[in-house]
Short mmCIF file of C-alpha atoms in Angstrom, two decimals:
data_model
loop_
_atom_site.label_atom_id
_atom_site.label_comp_id
_atom_site.label_asym_id
_atom_site.label_seq_id
_atom_site.Cartn_x
_atom_site.Cartn_y
_atom_site.Cartn_z
CA UNK A 1 98.40 74.03 95.75
CA UNK A 2 99.34 77.56 96.84
CA UNK A 3 97.79 76.74 100.06
CA UNK A 4 99.83 73.74 100.29
CA UNK A 5 103.12 75.40 99.76
CA UNK A 6 101.87 77.79 102.26
CA UNK A 7 101.32 75.22 104.90
CA UNK A 8 104.80 73.40 104.01
CA UNK A 9 106.67 76.71 104.69
CA UNK A 10 105.21 77.71 107.91
CA UNK A 11 104.96 74.19 109.10
CA UNK A 12 108.71 74.18 108.88
CA UNK A 13 109.08 77.57 110.69
CA UNK A 14 106.47 76.23 113.14
CA UNK A 15 108.04 72.96 113.76
CA UNK A 16 110.89 74.71 114.80
CA UNK A 17 109.16 76.49 117.66
CA UNK A 18 109.55 80.14 115.66
CA UNK A 19 106.04 80.63 115.14
CA UNK A 20 104.42 79.52 111.91
CA UNK A 21 101.68 82.25 112.04
CA UNK A 22 104.05 84.91 111.07
CA UNK A 23 104.41 83.52 107.73
CA UNK A 24 100.96 81.82 107.38
CA UNK A 25 98.61 84.61 108.17
CA UNK A 26 100.14 87.37 106.41
CA UNK A 27 100.37 84.98 103.21
CA UNK A 28 96.70 83.96 103.74
CA UNK A 29 95.77 87.74 103.86
CA UNK A 30 97.94 88.83 100.92
CA UNK A 31 97.91 85.73 98.90
CA UNK A 32 94.76 83.99 99.31
CA UNK A 33 92.86 87.37 100.23
CA UNK A 34 91.19 85.89 103.49
CA UNK A 35 90.01 87.98 106.20
CA UNK A 36 92.29 88.30 109.35
CA UNK A 37 89.91 86.22 111.52
CA UNK A 38 89.55 83.45 108.92
CA UNK A 39 93.44 83.61 108.36
CA UNK A 40 93.75 83.44 112.01
CA UNK A 41 91.43 80.27 112.49
CA UNK A 42 93.14 78.52 109.64
CA UNK A 43 96.31 79.07 111.31
CA UNK A 44 95.19 77.57 114.42
CA UNK A 45 93.73 74.55 112.86
CA UNK A 46 96.21 73.91 110.62
CA UNK A 47 98.68 73.84 113.54
CA UNK A 48 96.92 70.86 115.53
CA UNK A 49 98.31 68.31 113.03
CA UNK A 50 101.68 70.34 112.24
CA UNK A 51 102.22 70.58 116.18
CA UNK A 52 101.20 66.97 116.68
CA UNK A 53 103.83 65.78 114.37
CA UNK A 54 106.49 68.07 115.46
CA UNK A 55 106.05 67.46 119.34
CA UNK A 56 106.44 63.70 118.22
CA UNK A 57 109.90 64.16 116.93
CA UNK A 58 110.92 66.65 119.33
CA UNK A 59 110.05 64.27 122.09
CA UNK A 60 111.56 61.41 120.50
CA UNK A 61 114.84 63.82 120.89
CA UNK A 62 114.00 64.04 124.61
CA UNK A 63 113.62 67.74 123.97
CA UNK A 64 110.33 68.46 125.54
CA UNK A 65 110.14 68.99 129.26
CA UNK A 66 106.55 67.68 129.81
CA UNK A 67 106.16 68.38 133.29
CA UNK A 68 106.66 72.21 133.00
CA UNK A 69 104.68 71.94 129.62
CA UNK A 70 101.88 70.55 131.40
CA UNK A 71 101.76 73.60 134.23
CA UNK A 72 102.16 75.76 131.17
CA UNK A 73 99.03 74.38 129.57
CA UNK A 74 97.20 74.61 132.62
CA UNK A 75 97.92 78.22 133.22
CA UNK A 76 97.33 78.89 129.83
CA UNK A 77 93.72 77.73 129.47
CA UNK A 78 92.17 80.55 131.33
CA UNK A 79 93.93 83.15 128.96
CA UNK A 80 92.22 81.45 126.09
CA UNK A 81 88.71 81.77 127.94
CA UNK A 82 89.29 85.19 128.20
CA UNK A 83 89.48 85.66 124.58
CA UNK A 84 86.65 83.84 123.68
CA UNK A 85 84.40 86.25 125.69
CA UNK A 86 86.05 89.08 123.66
CA UNK A 87 84.92 87.59 120.29
CA UNK A 88 81.67 87.15 121.64
CA UNK A 89 81.42 90.49 123.30
CA UNK A 90 82.50 91.99 119.86
CA UNK A 91 80.03 90.35 117.80
CA UNK A 92 77.36 91.03 120.26
CA UNK A 93 77.61 94.67 120.29
CA UNK A 94 78.55 95.51 116.77
CA UNK A 95 77.06 94.93 113.24
CA UNK A 96 78.80 92.21 111.25
CA UNK A 97 79.88 92.83 107.82
CA UNK A 98 79.02 89.91 105.84
CA UNK A 99 80.93 88.85 102.76
CA UNK A 100 79.38 86.69 100.02
CA UNK A 101 81.28 84.50 97.29
CA UNK A 102 82.62 87.61 95.53
CA UNK A 103 83.87 88.88 98.55
CA UNK A 104 82.23 92.22 98.12
CA UNK A 105 80.12 93.65 101.49
CA UNK A 106 76.63 92.86 100.96
CA UNK A 107 74.67 94.03 104.09
CA UNK A 108 75.09 95.02 107.61
CA UNK A 109 72.76 93.68 109.98
CA UNK A 110 72.83 94.67 113.47
CA UNK A 111 73.68 91.84 116.18
CA UNK A 112 71.63 93.32 119.00
CA UNK A 113 70.03 89.88 119.77
CA UNK A 114 72.28 87.42 118.50
CA UNK A 115 74.23 85.75 120.60
CA UNK A 116 76.71 84.13 118.14
CA UNK A 117 78.01 84.74 114.75
CA UNK A 118 76.70 81.30 113.72
CA UNK A 119 73.27 82.62 114.53
CA UNK A 120 74.04 85.68 112.51
CA UNK A 121 74.75 83.81 109.36
CA UNK A 122 71.78 81.94 110.08
CA UNK A 123 69.55 84.89 110.19
CA UNK A 124 71.32 86.54 107.13
CA UNK A 125 70.51 83.40 105.20
CA UNK A 126 67.13 83.57 106.22
CA UNK A 127 66.70 87.19 105.08
CA UNK A 128 68.55 86.89 101.80
CA UNK A 129 67.46 83.81 100.93
CA UNK A 130 71.11 83.16 99.60
CA UNK A 131 73.22 80.13 100.75
CA UNK A 132 76.41 81.61 99.37
CA UNK A 133 77.43 83.17 102.85
CA UNK A 134 80.80 82.20 103.13
CA UNK A 135 82.36 84.04 105.89
CA UNK A 136 82.21 87.16 107.82
CA UNK A 137 84.39 89.62 109.46
CA UNK A 138 84.10 91.93 112.72
CA UNK A 139 84.63 95.61 110.94
CA UNK B 1 114.24 67.09 138.50
CA UNK B 2 113.65 69.54 141.22
CA UNK B 3 113.06 72.11 139.03
CA UNK B 4 109.79 72.80 140.40
CA UNK B 5 111.16 73.33 143.68
CA UNK B 6 113.32 76.27 142.63
CA UNK B 7 112.05 79.63 144.25
CA UNK B 8 109.47 81.47 142.17
CA UNK B 9 109.27 78.73 139.70
CA UNK B 10 105.70 77.83 139.89
CA UNK B 11 104.31 81.71 139.61
CA UNK B 12 106.45 82.09 136.82
CA UNK B 13 105.48 79.46 135.07
CA UNK B 14 101.89 80.38 135.88
CA UNK B 15 102.19 83.79 134.70
CA UNK B 16 103.85 82.75 131.16
CA UNK B 17 101.10 80.20 130.69
CA UNK B 18 98.67 82.70 131.28
CA UNK B 19 99.91 85.12 128.64
CA UNK B 20 100.62 82.72 126.39
CA UNK B 21 97.51 81.24 126.04
CA UNK B 22 95.80 84.78 125.86
CA UNK B 23 97.92 85.77 122.70
CA UNK B 24 97.23 82.69 121.09
CA UNK B 25 93.38 83.13 121.39
CA UNK B 26 93.54 86.76 120.43
CA UNK B 27 96.18 87.04 117.65
CA UNK B 28 95.56 83.23 116.25
CA UNK B 29 99.28 82.81 116.60
CA UNK B 30 102.30 84.05 118.62
CA UNK B 31 101.87 82.04 121.59
CA UNK B 32 105.39 80.60 120.98
CA UNK B 33 106.60 84.06 120.56
CA UNK B 34 105.94 84.73 124.10
CA UNK B 35 106.57 81.16 125.54
CA UNK B 36 110.07 80.59 123.97
CA UNK B 37 111.93 83.78 125.19
CA UNK B 38 110.17 83.43 128.65
CA UNK B 39 111.33 79.81 128.86
CA UNK B 40 115.05 80.85 127.86
CA UNK B 41 115.28 83.96 130.17
CA UNK B 42 113.05 83.27 133.20
CA UNK B 43 112.97 79.54 133.58
CA UNK B 44 116.72 78.99 132.14
CA UNK B 45 116.02 76.54 129.47
CA UNK B 46 118.27 75.56 126.91
CA UNK B 47 117.20 77.04 123.51
CA UNK B 48 116.29 73.87 122.00
CA UNK B 49 114.36 72.57 124.93
CA UNK B 50 112.53 76.00 125.29
CA UNK B 51 111.23 75.65 121.27
CA UNK B 52 110.33 72.08 121.61
CA UNK B 53 108.58 72.59 124.78
CA UNK B 54 106.57 75.65 123.53
CA UNK B 55 105.46 73.51 120.62
CA UNK B 56 103.89 70.75 123.10
CA UNK B 57 102.37 73.84 125.14
CA UNK B 58 100.74 75.32 122.34
CA UNK B 59 99.13 72.18 120.72
CA UNK B 60 96.37 71.85 123.24
CA UNK B 61 95.97 75.44 123.46
CA UNK B 62 95.72 75.37 119.52
CA UNK B 63 92.97 72.66 120.00
CA UNK B 64 90.66 74.81 122.25
CA UNK B 65 91.16 77.95 120.43
CA UNK B 66 90.43 76.66 117.18
CA UNK B 67 87.37 75.09 118.46
CA UNK B 68 86.40 78.25 119.63
CA UNK B 69 86.91 79.70 116.38
CA UNK B 70 84.80 77.07 114.57
CA UNK B 71 82.09 77.73 117.16
CA UNK B 72 81.97 81.47 115.93
CA UNK B 73 82.36 80.70 112.37
CA UNK B 74 85.71 81.95 111.82
CA UNK B 75 87.23 78.59 110.61
CA UNK B 76 87.35 77.87 106.90
CA UNK B 77 87.64 74.12 106.54
CA UNK B 78 88.02 73.97 103.05
CA UNK B 79 91.11 76.06 103.17
CA UNK B 80 92.62 74.94 106.43
CA UNK B 81 92.82 71.24 105.36
CA UNK B 82 95.32 71.80 102.29
CA UNK B 83 97.40 74.18 104.53
CA UNK B 84 97.59 71.59 107.22
CA UNK B 85 98.58 68.99 105.02
CA UNK B 86 101.65 71.05 104.12
CA UNK B 87 102.19 72.04 107.61
CA UNK B 88 102.61 68.47 108.66
CA UNK B 89 105.19 68.05 105.88
CA UNK B 90 106.86 71.22 106.93
CA UNK B 91 106.60 70.29 110.94
CA UNK B 92 108.36 67.28 110.70
CA UNK B 93 111.10 68.68 108.35
CA UNK B 94 111.23 71.64 110.77
CA UNK B 95 111.43 69.45 113.80
CA UNK B 96 114.59 67.50 112.44
CA UNK B 97 116.52 70.41 111.56
CA UNK B 98 116.09 72.22 114.94
CA UNK B 99 118.42 70.45 116.76
CA UNK B 100 121.11 70.82 113.72
CA UNK B 101 120.93 74.59 114.09
CA UNK B 102 123.14 76.22 116.75
CA UNK B 103 121.52 77.89 119.77
CA UNK B 104 123.08 80.92 118.87
CA UNK B 105 121.42 81.11 115.03
CA UNK B 106 118.38 79.92 116.78
CA UNK B 107 118.35 82.81 118.85
CA UNK B 108 119.05 85.06 115.72
CA UNK B 109 116.36 83.54 113.18
CA UNK B 110 113.90 83.57 116.01
CA UNK B 111 114.77 87.29 116.73
CA UNK B 112 114.25 87.95 113.14
CA UNK B 113 110.58 86.31 112.98
CA UNK B 114 109.82 88.50 116.26
CA UNK B 115 110.59 91.63 114.14
CA UNK B 116 108.64 90.45 111.07
CA UNK B 117 105.55 89.67 113.38
CA UNK B 118 105.91 93.17 115.20
CA UNK B 119 106.28 94.88 111.86
CA UNK B 120 102.91 92.94 110.52
CA UNK B 121 101.07 94.08 113.61
CA UNK B 122 101.78 97.58 113.24
CA UNK B 123 101.18 97.62 109.67
#
């Protein structure tokens, strides 16, 4: 229910094009106690249906200038690809701190030869035999 | 219609898009924080158009970013789905409300959120 309310409030702000993430990310971190990266991921994923709905309403009002939007999208994509490299780079060269269900740091594994964090989770499960790996964050 | 023929527009648009995409990917939010003011001040968009267009721009960028986050294991779908359900409701209400808010106030509310975001980033 708390998650739903956070969604409504941030969706309202986000639907006006003001930036729902400014509400959503801190409230996820402080109220739901998720790590920063997970909060960012939730913000991104939940904004897909939210913005779909908002864009639909806005385009009906003819507020959206699609030609310019298209160009902005095209040029925005390289910006994102840059960020992907950054995430992978950071996970490759630093040790990841794993969190289990109780949110307490359990173990650090150097990720010298792991390419993605997904692979790291797999290895962690193999080592500890636990299936309770829920999330992890870059320390 | 002849917007694109104005001098320097193409380069401006490209730079704005690049920075928007970068912020959206790294901070997981805040693409609009870049897109809206730059569309208003550099491209001379009407305030309402800028906000509406910003959402249209961020939508595909968000799809790509969340795919990357998903592949890197930073996506908790169990929490994302209830948030998204609320988000859709709020999004529709917000979109309906946008044109009722005068540009002047839209500007001020936006500024307030920029300050909030800045404080969050510093603290």
